Coordinates of C-alpha atoms (C1' of nucleotides) in Angstrom, one line a residue:
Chain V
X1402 CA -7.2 19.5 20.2
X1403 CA -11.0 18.1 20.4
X1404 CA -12.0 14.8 19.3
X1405 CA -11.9 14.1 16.0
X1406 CA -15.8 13.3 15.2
X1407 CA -15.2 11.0 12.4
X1408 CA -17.9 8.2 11.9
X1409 CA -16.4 5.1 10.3
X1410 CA -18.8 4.4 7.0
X1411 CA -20.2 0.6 7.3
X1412 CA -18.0 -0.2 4.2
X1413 CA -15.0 0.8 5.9
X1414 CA -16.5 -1.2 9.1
X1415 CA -17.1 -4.2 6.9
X1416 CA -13.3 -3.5 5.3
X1417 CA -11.8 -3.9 8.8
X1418 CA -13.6 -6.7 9.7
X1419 CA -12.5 -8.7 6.9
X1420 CA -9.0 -7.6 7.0
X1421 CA -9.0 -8.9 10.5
X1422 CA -10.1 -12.2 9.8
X1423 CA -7.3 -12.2 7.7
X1424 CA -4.6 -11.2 9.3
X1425 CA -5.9 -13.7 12.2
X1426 CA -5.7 -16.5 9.9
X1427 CA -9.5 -17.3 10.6
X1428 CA -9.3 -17.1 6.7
X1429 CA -6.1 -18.1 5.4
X1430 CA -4.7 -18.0 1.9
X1431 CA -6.3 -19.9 -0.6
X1432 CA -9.4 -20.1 1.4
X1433 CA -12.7 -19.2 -0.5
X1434 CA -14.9 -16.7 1.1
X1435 CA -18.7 -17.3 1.8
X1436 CA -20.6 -16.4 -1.3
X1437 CA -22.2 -12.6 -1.2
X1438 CA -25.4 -14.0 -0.4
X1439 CA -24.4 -15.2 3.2
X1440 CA -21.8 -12.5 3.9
X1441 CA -24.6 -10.3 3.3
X1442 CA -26.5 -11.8 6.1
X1443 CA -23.7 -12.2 8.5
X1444 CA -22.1 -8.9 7.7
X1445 CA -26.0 -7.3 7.4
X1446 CA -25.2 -5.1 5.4
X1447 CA -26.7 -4.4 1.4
X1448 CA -25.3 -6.3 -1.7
X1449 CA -23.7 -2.7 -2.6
X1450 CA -22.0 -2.3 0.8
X1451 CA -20.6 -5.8 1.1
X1452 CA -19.8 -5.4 -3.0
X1453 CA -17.4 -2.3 -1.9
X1454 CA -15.7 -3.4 0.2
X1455 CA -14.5 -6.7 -1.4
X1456 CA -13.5 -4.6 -4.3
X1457 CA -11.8 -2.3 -1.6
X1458 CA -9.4 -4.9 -0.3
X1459 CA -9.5 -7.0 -3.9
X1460 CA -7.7 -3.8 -5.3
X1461 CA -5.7 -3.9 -2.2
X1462 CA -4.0 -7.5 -3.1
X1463 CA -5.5 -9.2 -0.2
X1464 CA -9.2 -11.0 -2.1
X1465 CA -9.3 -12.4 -5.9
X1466 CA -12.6 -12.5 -7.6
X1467 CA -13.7 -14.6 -10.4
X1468 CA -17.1 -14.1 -11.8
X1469 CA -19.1 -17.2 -11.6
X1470 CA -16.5 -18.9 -9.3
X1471 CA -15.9 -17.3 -6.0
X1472 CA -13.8 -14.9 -3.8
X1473 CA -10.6 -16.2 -2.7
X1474 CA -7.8 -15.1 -0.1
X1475 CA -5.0 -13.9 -1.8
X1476 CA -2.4 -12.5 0.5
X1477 CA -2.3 -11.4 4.3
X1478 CA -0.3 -8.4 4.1
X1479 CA -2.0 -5.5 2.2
X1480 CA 1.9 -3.5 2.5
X1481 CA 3.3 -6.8 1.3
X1482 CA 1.5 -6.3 -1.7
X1483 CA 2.7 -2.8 -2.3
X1484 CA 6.4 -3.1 -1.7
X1485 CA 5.7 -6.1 -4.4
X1486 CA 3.9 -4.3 -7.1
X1487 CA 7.5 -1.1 -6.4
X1488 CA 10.1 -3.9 -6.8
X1489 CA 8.5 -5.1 -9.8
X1490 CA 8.6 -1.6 -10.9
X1491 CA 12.3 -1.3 -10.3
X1492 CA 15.3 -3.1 -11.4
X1493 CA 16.7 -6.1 -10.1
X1494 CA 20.0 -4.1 -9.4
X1495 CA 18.4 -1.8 -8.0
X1496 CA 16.4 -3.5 -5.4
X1497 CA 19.4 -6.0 -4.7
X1498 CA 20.7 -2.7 -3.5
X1499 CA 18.1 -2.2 -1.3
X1500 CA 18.3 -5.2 0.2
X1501 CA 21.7 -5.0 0.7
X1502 CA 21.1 -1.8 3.1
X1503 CA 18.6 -3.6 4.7
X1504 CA 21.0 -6.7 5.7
X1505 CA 23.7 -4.6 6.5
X1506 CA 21.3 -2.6 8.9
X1507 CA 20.4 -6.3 10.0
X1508 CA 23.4 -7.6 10.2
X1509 CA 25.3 -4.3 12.5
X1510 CA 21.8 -4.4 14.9
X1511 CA 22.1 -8.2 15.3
X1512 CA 25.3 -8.5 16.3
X1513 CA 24.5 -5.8 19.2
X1514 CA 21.0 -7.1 19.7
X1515 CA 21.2 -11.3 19.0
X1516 CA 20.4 -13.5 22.3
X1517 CA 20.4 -17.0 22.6
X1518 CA 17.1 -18.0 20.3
X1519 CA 18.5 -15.9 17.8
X1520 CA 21.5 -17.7 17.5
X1521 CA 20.3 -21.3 17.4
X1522 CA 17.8 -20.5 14.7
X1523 CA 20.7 -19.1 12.7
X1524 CA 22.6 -22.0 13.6
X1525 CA 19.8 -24.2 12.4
X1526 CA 19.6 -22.5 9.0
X1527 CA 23.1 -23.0 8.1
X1528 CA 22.6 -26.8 8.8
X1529 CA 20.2 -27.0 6.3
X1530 CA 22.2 -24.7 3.8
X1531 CA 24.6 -27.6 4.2
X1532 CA 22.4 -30.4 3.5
X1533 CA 21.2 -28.9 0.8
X1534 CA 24.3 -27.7 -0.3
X1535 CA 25.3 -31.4 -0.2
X1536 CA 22.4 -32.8 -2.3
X1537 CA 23.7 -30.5 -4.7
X1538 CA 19.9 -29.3 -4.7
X1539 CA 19.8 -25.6 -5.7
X1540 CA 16.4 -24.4 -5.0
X1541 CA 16.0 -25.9 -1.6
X1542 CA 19.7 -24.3 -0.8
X1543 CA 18.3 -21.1 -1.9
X1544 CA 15.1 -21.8 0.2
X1545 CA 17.5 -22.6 3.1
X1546 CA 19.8 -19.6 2.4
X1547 CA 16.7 -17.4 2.7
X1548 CA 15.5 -18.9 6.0
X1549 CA 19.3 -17.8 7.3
X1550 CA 19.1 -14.5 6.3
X1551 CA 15.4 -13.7 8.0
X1552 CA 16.8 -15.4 11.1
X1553 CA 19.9 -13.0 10.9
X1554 CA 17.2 -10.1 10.4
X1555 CA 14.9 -11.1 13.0
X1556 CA 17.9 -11.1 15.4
X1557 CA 18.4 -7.1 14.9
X1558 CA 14.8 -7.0 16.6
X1559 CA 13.4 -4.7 14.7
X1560 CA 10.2 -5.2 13.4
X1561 CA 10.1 -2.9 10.2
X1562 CA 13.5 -3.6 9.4
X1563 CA 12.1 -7.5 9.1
X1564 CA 8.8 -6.5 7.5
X1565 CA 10.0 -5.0 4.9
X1566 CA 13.1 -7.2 4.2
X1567 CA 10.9 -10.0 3.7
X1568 CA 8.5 -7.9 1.4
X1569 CA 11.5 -7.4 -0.5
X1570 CA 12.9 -10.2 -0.8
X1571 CA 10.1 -12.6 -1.7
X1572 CA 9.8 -11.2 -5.0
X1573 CA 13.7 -11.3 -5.4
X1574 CA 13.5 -14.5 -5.0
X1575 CA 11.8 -15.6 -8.3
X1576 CA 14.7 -13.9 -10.4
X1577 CA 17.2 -14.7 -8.4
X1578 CA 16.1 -18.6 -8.8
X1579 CA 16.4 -18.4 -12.5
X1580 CA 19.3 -16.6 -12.6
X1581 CA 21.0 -19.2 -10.4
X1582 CA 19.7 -22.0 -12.1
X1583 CA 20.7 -20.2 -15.4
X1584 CA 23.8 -19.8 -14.2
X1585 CA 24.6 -23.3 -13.9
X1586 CA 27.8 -23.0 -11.4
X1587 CA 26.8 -23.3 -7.7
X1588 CA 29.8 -23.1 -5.9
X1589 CA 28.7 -23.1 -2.4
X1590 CA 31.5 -22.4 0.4
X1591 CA 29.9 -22.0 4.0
X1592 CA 32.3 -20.4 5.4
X1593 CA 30.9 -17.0 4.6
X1594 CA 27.7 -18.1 7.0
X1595 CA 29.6 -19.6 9.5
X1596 CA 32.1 -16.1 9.6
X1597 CA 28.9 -14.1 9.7
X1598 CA 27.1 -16.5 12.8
X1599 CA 30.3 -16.3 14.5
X1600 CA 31.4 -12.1 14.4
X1601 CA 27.6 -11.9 15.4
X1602 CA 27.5 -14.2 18.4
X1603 CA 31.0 -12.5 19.4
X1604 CA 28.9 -9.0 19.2
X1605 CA 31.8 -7.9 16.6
X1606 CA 29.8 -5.4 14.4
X1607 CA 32.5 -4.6 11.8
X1608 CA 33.2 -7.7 10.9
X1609 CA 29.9 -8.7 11.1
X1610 CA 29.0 -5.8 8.7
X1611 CA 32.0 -6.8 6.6
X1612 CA 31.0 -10.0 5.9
X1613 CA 27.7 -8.9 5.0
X1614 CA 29.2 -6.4 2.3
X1615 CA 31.4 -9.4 1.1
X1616 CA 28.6 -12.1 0.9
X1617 CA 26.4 -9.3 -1.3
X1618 CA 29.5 -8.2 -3.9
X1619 CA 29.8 -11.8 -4.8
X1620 CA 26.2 -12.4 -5.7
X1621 CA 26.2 -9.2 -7.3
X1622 CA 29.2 -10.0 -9.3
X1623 CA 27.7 -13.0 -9.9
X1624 CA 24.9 -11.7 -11.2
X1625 CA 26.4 -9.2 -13.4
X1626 CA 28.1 -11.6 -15.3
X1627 CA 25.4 -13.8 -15.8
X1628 CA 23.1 -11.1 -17.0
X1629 CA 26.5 -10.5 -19.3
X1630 CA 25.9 -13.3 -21.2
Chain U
X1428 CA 2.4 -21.3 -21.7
X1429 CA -1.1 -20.2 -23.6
X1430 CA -2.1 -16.6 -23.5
X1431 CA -3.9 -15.6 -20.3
X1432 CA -7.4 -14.9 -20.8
X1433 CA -7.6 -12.1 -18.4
X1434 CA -10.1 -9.4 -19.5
X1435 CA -10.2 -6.6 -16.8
X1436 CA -13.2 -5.8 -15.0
X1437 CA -15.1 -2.5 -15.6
X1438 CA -14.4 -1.1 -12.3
X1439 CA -10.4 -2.3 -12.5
X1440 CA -10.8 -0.5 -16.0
X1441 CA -12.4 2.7 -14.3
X1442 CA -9.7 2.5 -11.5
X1443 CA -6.5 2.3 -13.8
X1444 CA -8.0 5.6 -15.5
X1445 CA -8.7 7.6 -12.2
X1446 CA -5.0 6.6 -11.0
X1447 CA -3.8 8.3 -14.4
X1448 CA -5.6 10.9 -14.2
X1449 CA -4.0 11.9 -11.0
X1450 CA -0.5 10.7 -11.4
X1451 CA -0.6 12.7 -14.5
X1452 CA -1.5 15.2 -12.1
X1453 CA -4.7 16.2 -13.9
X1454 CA -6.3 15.6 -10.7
X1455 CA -4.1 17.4 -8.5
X1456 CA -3.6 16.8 -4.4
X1457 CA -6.5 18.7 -2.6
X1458 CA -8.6 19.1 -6.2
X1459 CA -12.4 18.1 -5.8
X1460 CA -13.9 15.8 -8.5
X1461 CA -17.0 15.9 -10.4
X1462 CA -19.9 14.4 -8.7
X1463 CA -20.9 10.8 -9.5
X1464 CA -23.6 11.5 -11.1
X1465 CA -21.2 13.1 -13.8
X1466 CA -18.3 10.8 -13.6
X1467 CA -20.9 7.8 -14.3
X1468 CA -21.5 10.1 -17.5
X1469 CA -18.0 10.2 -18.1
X1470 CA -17.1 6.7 -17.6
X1471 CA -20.5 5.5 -19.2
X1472 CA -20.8 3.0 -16.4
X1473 CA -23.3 2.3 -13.7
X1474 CA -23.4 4.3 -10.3
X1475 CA -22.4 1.0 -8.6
X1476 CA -19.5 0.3 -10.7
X1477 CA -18.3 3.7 -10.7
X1478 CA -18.7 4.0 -7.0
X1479 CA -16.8 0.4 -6.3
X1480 CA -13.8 1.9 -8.4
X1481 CA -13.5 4.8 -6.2
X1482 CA -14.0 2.6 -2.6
X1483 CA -11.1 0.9 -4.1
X1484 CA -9.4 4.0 -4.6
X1485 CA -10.1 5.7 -0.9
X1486 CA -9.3 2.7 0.7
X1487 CA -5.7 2.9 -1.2
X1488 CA -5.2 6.5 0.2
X1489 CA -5.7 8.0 -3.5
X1490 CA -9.2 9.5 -2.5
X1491 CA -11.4 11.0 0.5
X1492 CA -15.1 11.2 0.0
X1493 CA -17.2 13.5 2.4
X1494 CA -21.1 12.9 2.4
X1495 CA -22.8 15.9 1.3
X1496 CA -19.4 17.7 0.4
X1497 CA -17.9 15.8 -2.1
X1498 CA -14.6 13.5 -3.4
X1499 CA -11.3 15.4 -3.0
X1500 CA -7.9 14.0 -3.9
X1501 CA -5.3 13.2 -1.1
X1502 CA -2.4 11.7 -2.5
X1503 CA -0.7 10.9 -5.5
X1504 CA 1.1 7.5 -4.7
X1505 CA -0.7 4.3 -3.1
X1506 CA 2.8 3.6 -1.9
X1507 CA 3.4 6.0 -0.3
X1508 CA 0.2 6.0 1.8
X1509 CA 1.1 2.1 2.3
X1510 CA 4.7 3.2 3.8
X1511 CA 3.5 5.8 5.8
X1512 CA 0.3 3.4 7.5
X1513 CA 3.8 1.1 8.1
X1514 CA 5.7 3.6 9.9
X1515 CA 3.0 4.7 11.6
X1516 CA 2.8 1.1 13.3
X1517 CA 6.1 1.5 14.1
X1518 CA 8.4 3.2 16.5
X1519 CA 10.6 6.2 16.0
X1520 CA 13.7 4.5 16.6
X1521 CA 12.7 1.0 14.9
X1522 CA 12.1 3.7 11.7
X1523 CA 15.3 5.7 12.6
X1524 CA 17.4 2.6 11.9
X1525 CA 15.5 2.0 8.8
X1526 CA 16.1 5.3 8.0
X1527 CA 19.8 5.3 8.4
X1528 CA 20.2 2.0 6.3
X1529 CA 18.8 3.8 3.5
X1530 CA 20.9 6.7 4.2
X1531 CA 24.0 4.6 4.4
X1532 CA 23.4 2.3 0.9
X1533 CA 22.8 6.0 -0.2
X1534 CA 25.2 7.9 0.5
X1535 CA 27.6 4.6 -0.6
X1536 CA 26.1 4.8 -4.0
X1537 CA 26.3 8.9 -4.5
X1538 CA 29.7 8.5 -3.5
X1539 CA 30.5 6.6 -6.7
X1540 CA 27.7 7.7 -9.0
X1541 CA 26.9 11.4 -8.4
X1542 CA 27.5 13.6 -11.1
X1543 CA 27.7 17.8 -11.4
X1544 CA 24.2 18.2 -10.8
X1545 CA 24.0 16.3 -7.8
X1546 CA 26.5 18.4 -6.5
X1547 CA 24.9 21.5 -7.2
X1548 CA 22.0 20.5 -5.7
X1549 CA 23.3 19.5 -2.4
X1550 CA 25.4 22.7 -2.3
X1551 CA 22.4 24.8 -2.6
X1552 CA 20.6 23.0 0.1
X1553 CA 23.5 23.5 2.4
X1554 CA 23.4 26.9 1.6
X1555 CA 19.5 26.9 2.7
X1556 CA 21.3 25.4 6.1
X1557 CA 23.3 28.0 6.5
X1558 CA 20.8 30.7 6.0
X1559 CA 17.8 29.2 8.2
X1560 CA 20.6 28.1 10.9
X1561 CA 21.8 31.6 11.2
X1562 CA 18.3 32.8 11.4
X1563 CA 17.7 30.2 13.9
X1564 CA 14.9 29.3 12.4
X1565 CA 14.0 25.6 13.8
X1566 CA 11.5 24.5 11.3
X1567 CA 13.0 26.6 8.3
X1568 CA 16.5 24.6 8.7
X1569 CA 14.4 21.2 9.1
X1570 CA 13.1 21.8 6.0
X1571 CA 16.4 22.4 4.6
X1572 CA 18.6 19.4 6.2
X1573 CA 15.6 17.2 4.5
X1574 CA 16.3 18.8 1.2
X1575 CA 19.5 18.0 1.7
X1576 CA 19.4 14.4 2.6
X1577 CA 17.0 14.4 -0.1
X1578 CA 19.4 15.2 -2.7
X1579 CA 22.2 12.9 -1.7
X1580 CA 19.8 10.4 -1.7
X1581 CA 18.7 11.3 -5.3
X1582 CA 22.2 11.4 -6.2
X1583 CA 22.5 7.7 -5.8
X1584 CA 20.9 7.4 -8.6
X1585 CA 18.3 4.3 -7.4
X1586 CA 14.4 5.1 -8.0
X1587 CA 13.6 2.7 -5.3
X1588 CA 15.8 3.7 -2.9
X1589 CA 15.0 7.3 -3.4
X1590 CA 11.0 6.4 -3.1
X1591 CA 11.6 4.2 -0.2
X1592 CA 13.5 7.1 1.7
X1593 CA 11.0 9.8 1.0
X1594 CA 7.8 7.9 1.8
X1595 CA 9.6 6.4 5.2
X1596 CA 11.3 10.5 6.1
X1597 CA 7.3 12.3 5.3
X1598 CA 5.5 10.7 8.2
X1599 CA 8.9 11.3 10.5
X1600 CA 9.3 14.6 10.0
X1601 CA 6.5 15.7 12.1
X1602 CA 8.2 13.6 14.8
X1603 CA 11.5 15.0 14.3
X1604 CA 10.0 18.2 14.5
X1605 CA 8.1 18.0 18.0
X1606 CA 11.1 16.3 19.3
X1607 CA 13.4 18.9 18.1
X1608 CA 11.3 22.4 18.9
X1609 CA 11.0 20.1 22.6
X1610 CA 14.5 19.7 22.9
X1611 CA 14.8 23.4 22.7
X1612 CA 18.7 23.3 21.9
X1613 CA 19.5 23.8 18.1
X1614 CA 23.7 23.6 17.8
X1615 CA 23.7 23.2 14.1
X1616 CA 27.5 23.0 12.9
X1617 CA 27.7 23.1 9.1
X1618 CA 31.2 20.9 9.3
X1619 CA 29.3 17.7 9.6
X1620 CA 26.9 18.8 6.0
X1621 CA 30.1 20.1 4.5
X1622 CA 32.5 17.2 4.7
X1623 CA 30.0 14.5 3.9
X1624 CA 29.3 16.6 0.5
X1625 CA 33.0 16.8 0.2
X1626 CA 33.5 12.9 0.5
X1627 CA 31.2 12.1 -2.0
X1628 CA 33.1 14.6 -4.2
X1629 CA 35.6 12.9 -4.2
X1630 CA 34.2 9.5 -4.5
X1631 CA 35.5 8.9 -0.8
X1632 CA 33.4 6.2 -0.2
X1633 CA 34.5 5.2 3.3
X1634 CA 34.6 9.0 4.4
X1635 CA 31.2 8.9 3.1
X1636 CA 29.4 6.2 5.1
X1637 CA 31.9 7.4 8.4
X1638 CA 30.0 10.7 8.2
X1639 CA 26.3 9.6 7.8
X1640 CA 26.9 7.3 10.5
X1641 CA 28.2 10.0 12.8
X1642 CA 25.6 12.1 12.0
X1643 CA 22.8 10.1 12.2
X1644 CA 24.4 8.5 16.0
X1645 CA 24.3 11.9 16.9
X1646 CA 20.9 12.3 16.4
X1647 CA 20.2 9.3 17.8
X1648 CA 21.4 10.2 21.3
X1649 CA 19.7 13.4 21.0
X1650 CA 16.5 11.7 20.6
X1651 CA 17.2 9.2 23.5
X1652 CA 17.6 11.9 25.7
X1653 CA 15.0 13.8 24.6
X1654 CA 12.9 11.1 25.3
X1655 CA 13.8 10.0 28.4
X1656 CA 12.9 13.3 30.2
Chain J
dC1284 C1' -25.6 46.5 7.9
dT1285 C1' -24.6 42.5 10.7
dA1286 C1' -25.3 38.1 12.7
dA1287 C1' -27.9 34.3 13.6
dG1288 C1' -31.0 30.9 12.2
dT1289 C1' -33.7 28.5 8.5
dC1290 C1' -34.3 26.4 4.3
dC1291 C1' -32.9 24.1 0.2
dA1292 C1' -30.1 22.0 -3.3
dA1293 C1' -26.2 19.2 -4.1
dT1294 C1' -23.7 15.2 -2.8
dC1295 C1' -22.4 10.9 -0.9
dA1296 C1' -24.2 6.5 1.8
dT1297 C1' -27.1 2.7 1.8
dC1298 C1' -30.5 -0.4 0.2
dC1299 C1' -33.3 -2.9 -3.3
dT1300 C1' -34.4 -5.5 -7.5
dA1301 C1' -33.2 -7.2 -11.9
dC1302 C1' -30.6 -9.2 -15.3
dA1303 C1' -26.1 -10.6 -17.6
dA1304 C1' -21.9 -13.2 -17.7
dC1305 C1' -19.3 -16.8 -16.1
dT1306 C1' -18.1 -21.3 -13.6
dT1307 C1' -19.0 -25.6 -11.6
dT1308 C1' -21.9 -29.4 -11.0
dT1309 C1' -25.2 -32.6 -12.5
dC1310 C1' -27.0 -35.9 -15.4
dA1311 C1' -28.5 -38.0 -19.4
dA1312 C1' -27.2 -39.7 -24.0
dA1313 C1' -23.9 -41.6 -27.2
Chain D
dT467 C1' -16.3 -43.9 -20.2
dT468 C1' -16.8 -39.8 -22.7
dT469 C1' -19.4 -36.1 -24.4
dG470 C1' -22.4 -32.4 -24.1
dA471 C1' -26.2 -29.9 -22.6
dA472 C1' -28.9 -28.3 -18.9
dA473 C1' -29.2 -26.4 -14.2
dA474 C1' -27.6 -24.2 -10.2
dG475 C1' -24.6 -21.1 -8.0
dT476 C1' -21.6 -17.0 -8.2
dT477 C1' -19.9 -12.6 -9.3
dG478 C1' -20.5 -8.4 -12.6
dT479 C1' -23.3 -4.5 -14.1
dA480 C1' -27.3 -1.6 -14.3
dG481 C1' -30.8 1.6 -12.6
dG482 C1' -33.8 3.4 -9.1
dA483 C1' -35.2 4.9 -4.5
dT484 C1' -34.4 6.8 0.0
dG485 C1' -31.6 8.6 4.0
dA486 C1' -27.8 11.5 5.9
dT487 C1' -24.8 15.1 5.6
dT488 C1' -22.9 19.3 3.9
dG489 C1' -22.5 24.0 2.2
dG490 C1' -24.6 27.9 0.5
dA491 C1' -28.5 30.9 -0.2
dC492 C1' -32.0 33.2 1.9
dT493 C1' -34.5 35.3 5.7
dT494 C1' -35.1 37.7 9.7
dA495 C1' -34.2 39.8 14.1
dG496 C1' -31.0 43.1 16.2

DNA sequence: CTAAGTCCAATCATCCTACAACTTTTCAAA
DNA sequence: TTTGAAAAGTTGTAGGATGATTGGACTTAG
């Protein structure tokens, strides 16, 4: 196999180099980009160049223009932007399903894979589910229920498995908000967390996966019989 | 809430239509388009605008432009080009157990939604087994046991799931198929195929997730120690 | 006739200037 | 203080000019 001769083109160059400032947080979300006039210069490359390769990575999710106002940062994670626009393509059954794959991935590989900074931060989490529980404030349980749930996926140590449960979940999140708050009844028992945190710091994958598949048919039910109404 | 006074650029205008045109498979995979100088015709926009729409477009994965040659198309679905950039960061076995999420949640779901089709399908692919295992045709029965998975998958009856699953099993296939034609042994037994199908027949659920599991552990181990020579 | 080399037309890549459309800021008048 | 118009700044669109690369047509030597 010879080398591939392939010459990056300076848009593509220009791409990159944006996308890295990025992803390094030099620019973070929310942040407004120079004006074309000065990343012209500090880029040196043409109007046209430059122009292409906003538009590249604006199409991409990661800039926002607005004519006559600026460029802004808009997300970090070009994938993160795809899986968004599938799930809102699909059905909220349908990615719920999804996710429930994911977890219960998560769930066996953590209890296998979990050390001791796993299980603190999971620890942690439930804490706060509690609080919050006890405040009888929903959307910062929810919040808090989220935080558990990434800690129990970042404990299966693997990085796509996390990557794209969180890509999947963020936009989740919004429905499953109103459909909580819609719902009215928030019934919050935390044993199911505790159950989980414990089969997965014993390393007991079956219940560990069992508990997953029992924490997801509730919330499905639930949801089915909101939506019902 | 007021109406949103969004009006879409020219160049998002231009891009929306080029998309169409090839997920309507007008364009087709590997057709060349018409030079810009036409396409600015076409559109009846500027060379600038035109050209920003399809940066946006290459940069997605839709589009390749060669200096000199011309602008050919490359794929159908951004998503899919976003997946396979992800798994490509990734490991083999960090995407394995990806993999074999999906493949569990799916062959859960076909288990209780499958109907005759579904069936069919998956009979014919075993059949295509058969035939390329008794050939001993490496690559041919690859094929095959993709179509295969392919079709239980499809039997769950979940868009996103089935998208997921074929956009994450594309850019592994080449992998499986180095590691495989390395490996040098090929034991197919058609028992493992056969009795999975028959679980989802009948709506076995557990039988079901017990077989992909063994199946997939099995390839696992071959991989391990494939790779640890 | 074949094969190698040359030339040329087509095509994309980059740059430039100009103007239009929109937003924010500034500032003066009511 | 509020209003409204002007000004400055920013992105959007247009059109032209030139460079770089490719692929094919053509030429020529063997």
């Amino acid at each position: 196999m010879l080398k591939k001769t392939e010459r990056l083109s300076l848009v593509e160059q220009v791409v990159i180099q944006i996308e890295h400032l990025i992803e390094s947080s030099h620019w973070q979300i929310g942040d407004q980009l120079p004006a074309e006039m000065q990343l012209m210069k500090e880029f040196d490359v043409s109007r046209n160049t430059l122009r292409e390769a906003i538009r590249a990575l604006v199409h991409a999710g990661l800039l926002e223009t607005k004519q006559g106002s600026g460029t802004v940062v808009k997300s970090s994670s070009a994938f993160g932007v795809a899986l968004h626009r599938q799930v809102e393509k699909s059905s909220v059954m349908e990615t719920l399903e999804v996710r429930l794959a994911l977890e219960r991935e998560a769930a066996q590989l953590a209890a296998i894979r979990r050390n001791d900074l796993d299980l603190e931060a999971m620890t942690e989490s439930i804490q706060l589910c509690k609080l919050a529980s006890e405040k009888g404030d929903v959307q910062e349980f929810l919040q808090a229920d989220i935080i558990f749930h990434k800690a129990m996926v970042k404990a299966s140590h693997n990085k796509m498995l996390e990557r794209l449960y969180e890509h999947i979940t963020e936009p989740l999140q919004s429905s499953i908000e109103e459909i909580m708050v819609a719902g009215a009844y928030f019934n919050y028992s935390e044993e199911i967390h505790y159950e989980l945190l414990e089969a997965i710091k014993q390393q007991d994958v079956h219940a560990a996966i069992s508990y997953v598949n029992q924490y997801i048919n509730d919330f499905r039910e639930k949801i089915k019989r909101i939506q019902e109404d």
